[in-house]
């Protein structure tokens, strides 16, 4: 008997996969990345990366999950014993992300609340760093900040509740509510944004192609990096989610839908963000170039400032921060599921116990980021775990599958056997050659950069402990986990 959880409907699976993919990366990472790497011309490397890495790897991970019907480490161990640790490594990367991702969701929640009457005042930067976070010097932690702790507790309660309800009644239903709501809210934001004065200048700046940038290797690295992070691939997530698919599911089509839906949202966010930046530039009499930022600064410093100047500012603020919240929480659920599934299978635990241990531990660690030094810690961990976690784990994954296990043909047969679109040589070439070459190059570039210049000029011992040591540490803990045998009762049908 197969007792494995299963999605209720195909749409439910798709919304969950899209929910994982559509996250903060779409809203605050893509627009600035595209702008800084050639504007309109960036779409060429970006589309190339989507078609040669993003969608092919998504197809591969959906196939692995659907074929082996297990968590990522168990699925990899069924391919070859030696591959199990790549699965744990990816699960641990997801675990690390799950310790700080809820912090950003908590900030969003709090800022949705602050939107009533635009509480951040005129100096949004000082409000965010001093009044809201009570920040200390980089490298020290200080005490826990109640402004962050309270929304954090709310976020974790929601996460525990959804996870506790299980795959079909929890994750699927949550995404069925969150994702359509997010799409509607975001559409309203973008429609309002493009009608603002100055919007057109913003869009012109965003789309204006700088063709020379295409010749620059770092632009291609940025495109691949964006695709990896944005599609949640090489995080063990998509393998876990597709392991709950019914046996005969159209894999390839699902991967194309997920990939294009995510990129469409990304483009929409680019339009919205740049229309709004255009408005800001006009208001402050500066150029677009001066107002572009990404990440935390964009969402919590620049946007509040713009929102204050907008008509119906409180309402607009609420819509914006609620959309960050929804985009974030659906991704958070997906990373949490990866380690819950892994731990549950490895230690034969009930789902409830796996949630209690796994997410419970993540919750405790998350409290460190709720301190006065939390932002610097978050920034460091995020940077290192993404650059040396995801890119490297992704590289190991494709090389192991294409060159050591040599199962691309088997996987292709499995996908083709149940998908309308048939895979060809382009798929094997993408996974076996193009992706490893680009990821390898990306690793070397990142390493060179970070060894030359300490990230953000943070203290060296801090970067060593929470950057390098953590990124390397998860590989070792991953290896340690493989020493325990899988329970004999197999979840395979
Ligand atoms: N895909 C998410 C985004 O675009 C990021 C993410 C990756 C979230 C991995 C969770 C895990 O924002």
mmCIF file of N, CA, C and O in Angstrom, residues 88-155:
data_model
loop_
_atom_site.group_PDB
_atom_site.id
_atom_site.type_symbol
_atom_site.label_atom_id
_atom_site.label_comp_id
_atom_site.label_asym_id
_atom_site.label_seq_id
_atom_site.Cartn_x
_atom_site.Cartn_y
_atom_site.Cartn_z
ATOM 1 N N UNK A 88 20.684 15.600 1.219
ATOM 2 C CA UNK A 88 20.705 16.188 2.576
ATOM 3 C C UNK A 88 21.295 17.582 2.565
ATOM 4 O O UNK A 88 20.839 18.483 3.263
ATOM 5 N N UNK A 89 22.313 17.735 1.773
ATOM 6 C CA UNK A 89 22.949 19.039 1.652
ATOM 7 C C UNK A 89 21.910 20.071 1.206
ATOM 8 O O UNK A 89 21.765 21.146 1.807
ATOM 9 N N UNK A 90 21.125 19.721 0.179
ATOM 10 C CA UNK A 90 20.098 20.657 -0.300
ATOM 11 C C UNK A 90 19.007 20.876 0.743
ATOM 12 O O UNK A 90 18.514 21.992 0.925
ATOM 13 N N UNK A 91 18.642 19.795 1.435
ATOM 14 C CA UNK A 91 17.633 19.925 2.484
ATOM 15 C C UNK A 91 18.135 20.881 3.570
ATOM 16 O O UNK A 91 17.401 21.728 4.068
ATOM 17 N N UNK A 92 19.424 20.756 3.911
ATOM 18 C CA UNK A 92 19.973 21.618 4.957
ATOM 19 C C UNK A 92 20.068 23.074 4.498
ATOM 20 O O UNK A 92 19.887 23.992 5.301
ATOM 21 N N UNK A 93 20.340 23.266 3.224
ATOM 22 C CA UNK A 93 20.338 24.639 2.698
ATOM 23 C C UNK A 93 18.936 25.231 2.870
ATOM 24 O O UNK A 93 18.769 26.360 3.328
ATOM 25 N N UNK A 94 17.935 24.437 2.516
ATOM 26 C CA UNK A 94 16.554 24.899 2.692
ATOM 27 C C UNK A 94 16.270 25.183 4.158
ATOM 28 O O UNK A 94 15.603 26.157 4.497
ATOM 29 N N UNK A 95 16.811 24.312 5.014
ATOM 30 C CA UNK A 95 16.592 24.512 6.443
ATOM 31 C C UNK A 95 17.189 25.850 6.889
ATOM 32 O O UNK A 95 16.555 26.620 7.617
ATOM 33 N N UNK A 96 18.400 26.118 6.450
ATOM 34 C CA UNK A 96 19.046 27.377 6.837
ATOM 35 C C UNK A 96 18.208 28.565 6.345
ATOM 36 O O UNK A 96 17.970 29.522 7.082
ATOM 37 N N UNK A 97 17.738 28.484 5.109
ATOM 38 C CA UNK A 97 16.916 29.592 4.590
ATOM 39 C C UNK A 97 15.653 29.738 5.439
ATOM 40 O O UNK A 97 15.213 30.850 5.728
ATOM 41 N N UNK A 98 15.123 28.602 5.875
ATOM 42 C CA UNK A 98 13.878 28.662 6.654
ATOM 43 C C UNK A 98 14.075 29.305 8.021
ATOM 44 O O UNK A 98 13.112 29.600 8.721
ATOM 45 N N UNK A 99 15.338 29.525 8.414
ATOM 46 C CA UNK A 99 15.549 30.190 9.698
ATOM 47 C C UNK A 99 15.486 31.714 9.560
ATOM 48 O O UNK A 99 15.220 32.406 10.528
ATOM 49 N N UNK A 100 15.777 32.239 8.360
ATOM 50 C CA UNK A 100 15.715 33.710 8.248
ATOM 51 C C UNK A 100 14.596 34.216 7.347
ATOM 52 O O UNK A 100 14.196 35.372 7.441
ATOM 53 N N UNK A 101 14.096 33.361 6.456
ATOM 54 C CA UNK A 101 13.016 33.800 5.565
ATOM 55 C C UNK A 101 11.802 34.317 6.349
ATOM 56 O O UNK A 101 11.222 35.337 5.984
ATOM 57 N N UNK A 102 11.396 33.643 7.441
ATOM 58 C CA UNK A 102 10.220 34.127 8.175
ATOM 59 C C UNK A 102 10.424 35.506 8.791
ATOM 60 O O UNK A 102 9.454 36.196 9.086
ATOM 61 N N UNK A 103 11.690 35.894 8.991
ATOM 62 C CA UNK A 103 11.946 37.232 9.532
ATOM 63 C C UNK A 103 11.469 38.291 8.536
ATOM 64 O O UNK A 103 10.809 39.271 8.904
ATOM 65 N N UNK A 104 11.781 38.074 7.270
ATOM 66 C CA UNK A 104 11.392 39.058 6.256
ATOM 67 C C UNK A 104 9.869 39.070 6.120
ATOM 68 O O UNK A 104 9.251 40.119 5.942
ATOM 69 N N UNK A 105 9.274 37.883 6.239
ATOM 70 C CA UNK A 105 7.807 37.816 6.177
ATOM 71 C C UNK A 105 7.220 38.572 7.372
ATOM 72 O O UNK A 105 6.226 39.287 7.248
ATOM 73 N N UNK A 106 7.874 38.435 8.528
ATOM 74 C CA UNK A 106 7.405 39.133 9.731
ATOM 75 C C UNK A 106 7.519 40.652 9.565
ATOM 76 O O UNK A 106 6.601 41.394 9.921
ATOM 77 N N UNK A 107 8.630 41.098 8.991
ATOM 78 C CA UNK A 107 8.758 42.547 8.740
ATOM 79 C C UNK A 107 7.630 43.013 7.842
ATOM 80 O O UNK A 107 7.057 44.086 8.059
ATOM 81 N N UNK A 108 7.332 42.221 6.807
ATOM 82 C CA UNK A 108 6.285 42.617 5.853
ATOM 83 C C UNK A 108 4.952 42.769 6.568
ATOM 84 O O UNK A 108 4.192 43.704 6.306
ATOM 85 N N UNK A 109 4.703 41.829 7.469
ATOM 86 C CA UNK A 109 3.455 41.870 8.220
ATOM 87 C C UNK A 109 3.391 43.163 9.048
ATOM 88 O O UNK A 109 2.385 43.863 9.079
ATOM 89 N N UNK A 110 4.507 43.461 9.689
ATOM 90 C CA UNK A 110 4.554 44.641 10.537
ATOM 91 C C UNK A 110 4.407 45.912 9.702
ATOM 92 O O UNK A 110 3.731 46.862 10.100
ATOM 93 N N UNK A 111 5.026 45.923 8.536
ATOM 94 C CA UNK A 111 4.927 47.109 7.680
ATOM 95 C C UNK A 111 3.534 47.247 7.073
ATOM 96 O O UNK A 111 3.106 48.362 6.774
ATOM 97 N N UNK A 112 2.835 46.125 6.893
ATOM 98 C CA UNK A 112 1.430 46.224 6.445
ATOM 99 C C UNK A 112 0.651 46.960 7.531
ATOM 100 O O UNK A 112 -0.182 47.824 7.260
ATOM 101 N N UNK A 113 0.994 46.647 8.770
ATOM 102 C CA UNK A 113 0.338 47.298 9.904
ATOM 103 C C UNK A 113 0.742 48.779 9.986
ATOM 104 O O UNK A 113 -0.096 49.660 10.184
ATOM 105 N N UNK A 114 2.042 49.040 9.800
ATOM 106 C CA UNK A 114 2.507 50.433 9.833
ATOM 107 C C UNK A 114 1.919 51.274 8.701
ATOM 108 O O UNK A 114 1.974 52.508 8.745
ATOM 109 N N UNK A 115 1.419 50.597 7.661
ATOM 110 C CA UNK A 115 0.881 51.346 6.515
ATOM 111 C C UNK A 115 -0.318 52.199 6.916
ATOM 112 O O UNK A 115 -0.565 53.236 6.304
ATOM 113 N N UNK A 116 -1.067 51.733 7.913
ATOM 114 C CA UNK A 116 -2.189 52.548 8.394
ATOM 115 C C UNK A 116 -1.618 53.877 8.888
ATOM 116 O O UNK A 116 -0.929 53.916 9.919
ATOM 117 N N UNK A 117 -1.863 54.928 8.124
ATOM 118 C CA UNK A 117 -1.336 56.235 8.534
ATOM 119 C C UNK A 117 0.155 56.385 8.300
ATOM 120 O O UNK A 117 0.795 57.218 8.941
ATOM 121 N N UNK A 118 0.713 55.571 7.416
ATOM 122 C CA UNK A 118 2.155 55.607 7.063
ATOM 123 C C UNK A 118 3.056 55.981 8.256
ATOM 124 O O UNK A 118 3.698 57.029 8.284
ATOM 125 N N UNK A 119 3.114 55.066 9.210
ATOM 126 C CA UNK A 119 3.801 55.308 10.482
ATOM 127 C C UNK A 119 5.299 55.527 10.374
ATOM 128 O O UNK A 119 5.942 55.901 11.341
ATOM 129 N N UNK A 120 5.871 55.225 9.182
ATOM 130 C CA UNK A 120 7.323 55.314 9.075
ATOM 131 C C UNK A 120 7.817 56.751 8.944
ATOM 132 O O UNK A 120 9.020 56.980 8.984
ATOM 133 N N UNK A 121 6.901 57.702 8.771
ATOM 134 C CA UNK A 121 7.297 59.115 8.777
ATOM 135 C C UNK A 121 8.110 59.534 7.568
ATOM 136 O O UNK A 121 8.099 58.856 6.531
ATOM 137 N N UNK A 122 8.848 60.612 7.702
ATOM 138 C CA UNK A 122 9.540 61.190 6.542
ATOM 139 C C UNK A 122 10.895 60.523 6.310
ATOM 140 O O UNK A 122 11.302 60.296 5.178
ATOM 141 N N UNK A 123 11.596 60.169 7.385
ATOM 142 C CA UNK A 123 12.914 59.545 7.221
ATOM 143 C C UNK A 123 12.771 58.032 7.330
ATOM 144 O O UNK A 123 12.947 57.434 8.383
ATOM 145 N N UNK A 124 12.478 57.399 6.196
ATOM 146 C CA UNK A 124 12.157 55.964 6.226
ATOM 147 C C UNK A 124 13.375 55.114 6.562
ATOM 148 O O UNK A 124 13.242 54.032 7.118
ATOM 149 N N UNK A 125 14.547 55.612 6.194
ATOM 150 C CA UNK A 125 15.752 54.836 6.452
ATOM 151 C C UNK A 125 16.013 54.780 7.957
ATOM 152 O O UNK A 125 16.257 53.708 8.530
ATOM 153 N N UNK A 126 15.923 55.935 8.593
ATOM 154 C CA UNK A 126 16.144 55.969 10.027
ATOM 155 C C UNK A 126 15.043 55.180 10.743
ATOM 156 O O UNK A 126 15.290 54.496 11.742
ATOM 157 N N UNK A 127 13.808 55.250 10.200
ATOM 158 C CA UNK A 127 12.720 54.491 10.830
ATOM 159 C C UNK A 127 13.013 52.999 10.804
ATOM 160 O O UNK A 127 12.906 52.294 11.812
ATOM 161 N N UNK A 128 13.401 52.512 9.629
ATOM 162 C CA UNK A 128 13.613 51.060 9.491
ATOM 163 C C UNK A 128 14.787 50.557 10.332
ATOM 164 O O UNK A 128 14.657 49.624 11.116
ATOM 165 N N UNK A 129 15.935 51.222 10.174
ATOM 166 C CA UNK A 129 17.137 50.710 10.849
ATOM 167 C C UNK A 129 17.160 51.035 12.352
ATOM 168 O O UNK A 129 17.564 50.193 13.149
ATOM 169 N N UNK A 130 16.732 52.241 12.699
ATOM 170 C CA UNK A 130 16.842 52.634 14.109
ATOM 171 C C UNK A 130 15.575 52.365 14.908
ATOM 172 O O UNK A 130 15.602 51.643 15.904
ATOM 173 N N UNK A 131 14.463 52.946 14.451
ATOM 174 C CA UNK A 131 13.236 52.816 15.254
ATOM 175 C C UNK A 131 12.693 51.395 15.227
ATOM 176 O O UNK A 131 12.279 50.862 16.247
ATOM 177 N N UNK A 132 12.666 50.801 14.014
ATOM 178 C CA UNK A 132 12.048 49.481 13.896
ATOM 179 C C UNK A 132 12.998 48.364 14.342
ATOM 180 O O UNK A 132 12.659 47.562 15.196
ATOM 181 N N UNK A 133 14.216 48.325 13.801
ATOM 182 C CA UNK A 133 15.129 47.213 14.111
ATOM 183 C C UNK A 133 16.063 47.495 15.289
ATOM 184 O O UNK A 133 16.729 46.576 15.754
ATOM 185 N N UNK A 134 16.157 48.721 15.747
ATOM 186 C CA UNK A 134 17.119 49.126 16.785
ATOM 187 C C UNK A 134 18.493 48.529 16.509
ATOM 188 O O UNK A 134 19.097 47.885 17.378
ATOM 189 N N UNK A 135 18.978 48.735 15.293
ATOM 190 C CA UNK A 135 20.205 48.057 14.859
ATOM 191 C C UNK A 135 21.443 48.432 15.655
ATOM 192 O O UNK A 135 21.599 49.562 16.098
ATOM 193 N N UNK A 136 22.341 47.432 15.810
ATOM 194 C CA UNK A 136 23.628 47.678 16.472
ATOM 195 C C UNK A 136 24.741 47.580 15.429
ATOM 196 O O UNK A 136 24.484 47.328 14.258
ATOM 197 N N UNK A 137 25.980 47.736 15.859
ATOM 198 C CA UNK A 137 27.116 47.616 14.937
ATOM 199 C C UNK A 137 27.194 46.206 14.391
ATOM 200 O O UNK A 137 26.882 45.246 15.107
ATOM 201 N N UNK A 138 27.681 46.058 13.117
ATOM 202 C CA UNK A 138 27.824 44.719 12.549
ATOM 203 C C UNK A 138 28.677 43.834 13.453
ATOM 204 O O UNK A 138 29.703 44.280 13.969
ATOM 205 N N UNK A 139 28.246 42.601 13.675
ATOM 206 C CA UNK A 139 29.052 41.679 14.450
ATOM 207 C C UNK A 139 28.550 41.443 15.861
ATOM 208 O O UNK A 139 28.917 40.469 16.491
ATOM 209 N N UNK A 140 27.700 42.330 16.389
ATOM 210 C CA UNK A 140 27.167 42.062 17.734
ATOM 211 C C UNK A 140 25.652 41.857 17.636
ATOM 212 O O UNK A 140 25.015 42.300 16.694
ATOM 213 N N UNK A 141 25.095 41.153 18.615
ATOM 214 C CA UNK A 141 23.694 40.771 18.516
ATOM 215 C C UNK A 141 22.734 41.651 19.307
ATOM 216 O O UNK A 141 21.620 41.893 18.887
ATOM 217 N N UNK A 142 23.159 42.124 20.470
ATOM 218 C CA UNK A 142 22.251 42.930 21.291
ATOM 219 C C UNK A 142 21.097 42.093 21.812
ATOM 220 O O UNK A 142 21.239 40.884 21.976
ATOM 221 N N UNK A 143 19.962 42.719 22.036
ATOM 222 C CA UNK A 143 18.837 41.947 22.587
ATOM 223 C C UNK A 143 17.753 41.730 21.533
ATOM 224 O O UNK A 143 17.831 42.268 20.433
ATOM 225 N N UNK A 144 16.767 40.931 21.898
ATOM 226 C CA UNK A 144 15.667 40.633 20.972
ATOM 227 C C UNK A 144 14.790 41.868 20.807
ATOM 228 O O UNK A 144 14.533 42.591 21.760
ATOM 229 N N UNK A 145 14.345 42.106 19.571
ATOM 230 C CA UNK A 145 13.537 43.291 19.276
ATOM 231 C C UNK A 145 12.049 42.893 19.236
ATOM 232 O O UNK A 145 11.654 42.105 18.380
ATOM 233 N N UNK A 146 11.249 43.419 20.155
ATOM 234 C CA UNK A 146 9.832 43.021 20.211
ATOM 235 C C UNK A 146 9.070 43.293 18.913
ATOM 236 O O UNK A 146 8.217 42.508 18.521
ATOM 237 N N UNK A 147 9.413 44.401 18.222
ATOM 238 C CA UNK A 147 8.761 44.724 16.944
ATOM 239 C C UNK A 147 8.872 43.597 15.930
ATOM 240 O O UNK A 147 8.066 43.483 15.019
ATOM 241 N N UNK A 148 9.957 42.822 16.050
ATOM 242 C CA UNK A 148 10.178 41.723 15.114
ATOM 243 C C UNK A 148 9.648 40.425 15.714
ATOM 244 O O UNK A 148 9.075 39.587 15.016
ATOM 245 N N UNK A 149 9.842 40.292 17.014
ATOM 246 C CA UNK A 149 9.458 39.039 17.673
ATOM 247 C C UNK A 149 7.950 38.773 17.546
ATOM 248 O O UNK A 149 7.545 37.642 17.230
ATOM 249 N N UNK A 150 7.148 39.797 17.743
ATOM 250 C CA UNK A 150 5.696 39.571 17.745
ATOM 251 C C UNK A 150 5.181 39.096 16.376
ATOM 252 O O UNK A 150 4.557 38.039 16.288
ATOM 253 N N UNK A 151 5.492 39.834 15.274
ATOM 254 C CA UNK A 151 5.037 39.296 13.983
ATOM 255 C C UNK A 151 5.693 37.953 13.656
ATOM 256 O O UNK A 151 5.079 37.104 13.002
ATOM 257 N N UNK A 152 6.917 37.732 14.148
ATOM 258 C CA UNK A 152 7.592 36.454 13.884
ATOM 259 C C UNK A 152 6.798 35.293 14.496
ATOM 260 O O UNK A 152 6.639 34.234 13.892
ATOM 261 N N UNK A 153 6.311 35.515 15.693
ATOM 262 C CA UNK A 153 5.517 34.467 16.348
ATOM 263 C C UNK A 153 4.239 34.198 15.541
ATOM 264 O O UNK A 153 3.823 33.045 15.390
ATOM 265 N N UNK A 154 3.663 35.261 15.001
ATOM 266 C CA UNK A 154 2.449 35.068 14.185
ATOM 267 C C UNK A 154 2.784 34.247 12.938
ATOM 268 O O UNK A 154 2.079 33.298 12.585
ATOM 269 N N UNK A 155 3.905 34.602 12.291
ATOM 270 C CA UNK A 155 4.290 33.888 11.066
ATOM 271 C C UNK A 155 4.510 32.407 11.358
ATOM 272 O O UNK A 155 4.007 31.527 10.654
#
